[in-house]
XYZ file of C-alpha atoms in Angstrom:
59
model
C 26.514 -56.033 21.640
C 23.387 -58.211 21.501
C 20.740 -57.558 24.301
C 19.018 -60.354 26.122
C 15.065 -59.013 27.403
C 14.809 -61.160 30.816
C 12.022 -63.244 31.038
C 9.634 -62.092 33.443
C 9.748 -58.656 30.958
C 8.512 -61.033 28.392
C 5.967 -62.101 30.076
C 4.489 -59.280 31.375
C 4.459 -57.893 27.774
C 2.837 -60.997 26.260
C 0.360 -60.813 29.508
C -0.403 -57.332 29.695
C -0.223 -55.492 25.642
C -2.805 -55.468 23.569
C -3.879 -55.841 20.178
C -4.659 -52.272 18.323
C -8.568 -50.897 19.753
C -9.025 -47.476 17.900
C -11.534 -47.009 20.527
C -9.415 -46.912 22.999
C -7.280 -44.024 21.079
C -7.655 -40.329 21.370
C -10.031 -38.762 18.839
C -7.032 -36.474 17.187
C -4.896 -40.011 16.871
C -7.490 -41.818 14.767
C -5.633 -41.064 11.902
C -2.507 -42.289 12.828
C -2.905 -45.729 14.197
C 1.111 -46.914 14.832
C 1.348 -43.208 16.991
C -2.235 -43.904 18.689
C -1.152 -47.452 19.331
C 2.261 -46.693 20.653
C 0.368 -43.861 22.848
C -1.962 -46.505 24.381
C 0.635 -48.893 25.330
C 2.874 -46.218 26.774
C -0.026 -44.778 28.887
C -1.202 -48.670 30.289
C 2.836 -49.037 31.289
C 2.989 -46.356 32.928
C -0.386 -47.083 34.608
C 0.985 -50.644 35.702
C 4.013 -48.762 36.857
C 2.560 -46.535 39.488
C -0.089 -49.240 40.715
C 3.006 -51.318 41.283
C 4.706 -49.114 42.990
C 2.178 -47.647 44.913
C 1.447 -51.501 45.949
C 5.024 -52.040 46.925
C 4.319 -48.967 49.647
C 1.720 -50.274 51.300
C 2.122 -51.666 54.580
């Protein structure tokens, strides 16, 4: 089963991720750049996540 990524997920990837910034990585990741990375990007989703949904709320 192949899985097709829709568009506007795409895009919001290509807009929004970032290249690897160690200094934007925990101290005790340093070490590990692909975890401290994958950390970083995780955290910014989920950032982007709640300030869109706490947008959609508003009146």
């Amino acid at each position: 089963m192949e899985i097709e990524i829709p568009l506007i997920v795409k895009l919001l990837y290509f807009g929004s991720v970032t290249g690897p910034d160690p200094r934007l990585w925990p101290d005790e990741m340093k070490d590990d750049p692909v975890a401290a990375h994958g950390l970083w990007s995780f955290y910014s989703g989920l950032r982007m996540g709640l300030q869109l949904g706490a947008a959609c709320l508003r009146d």
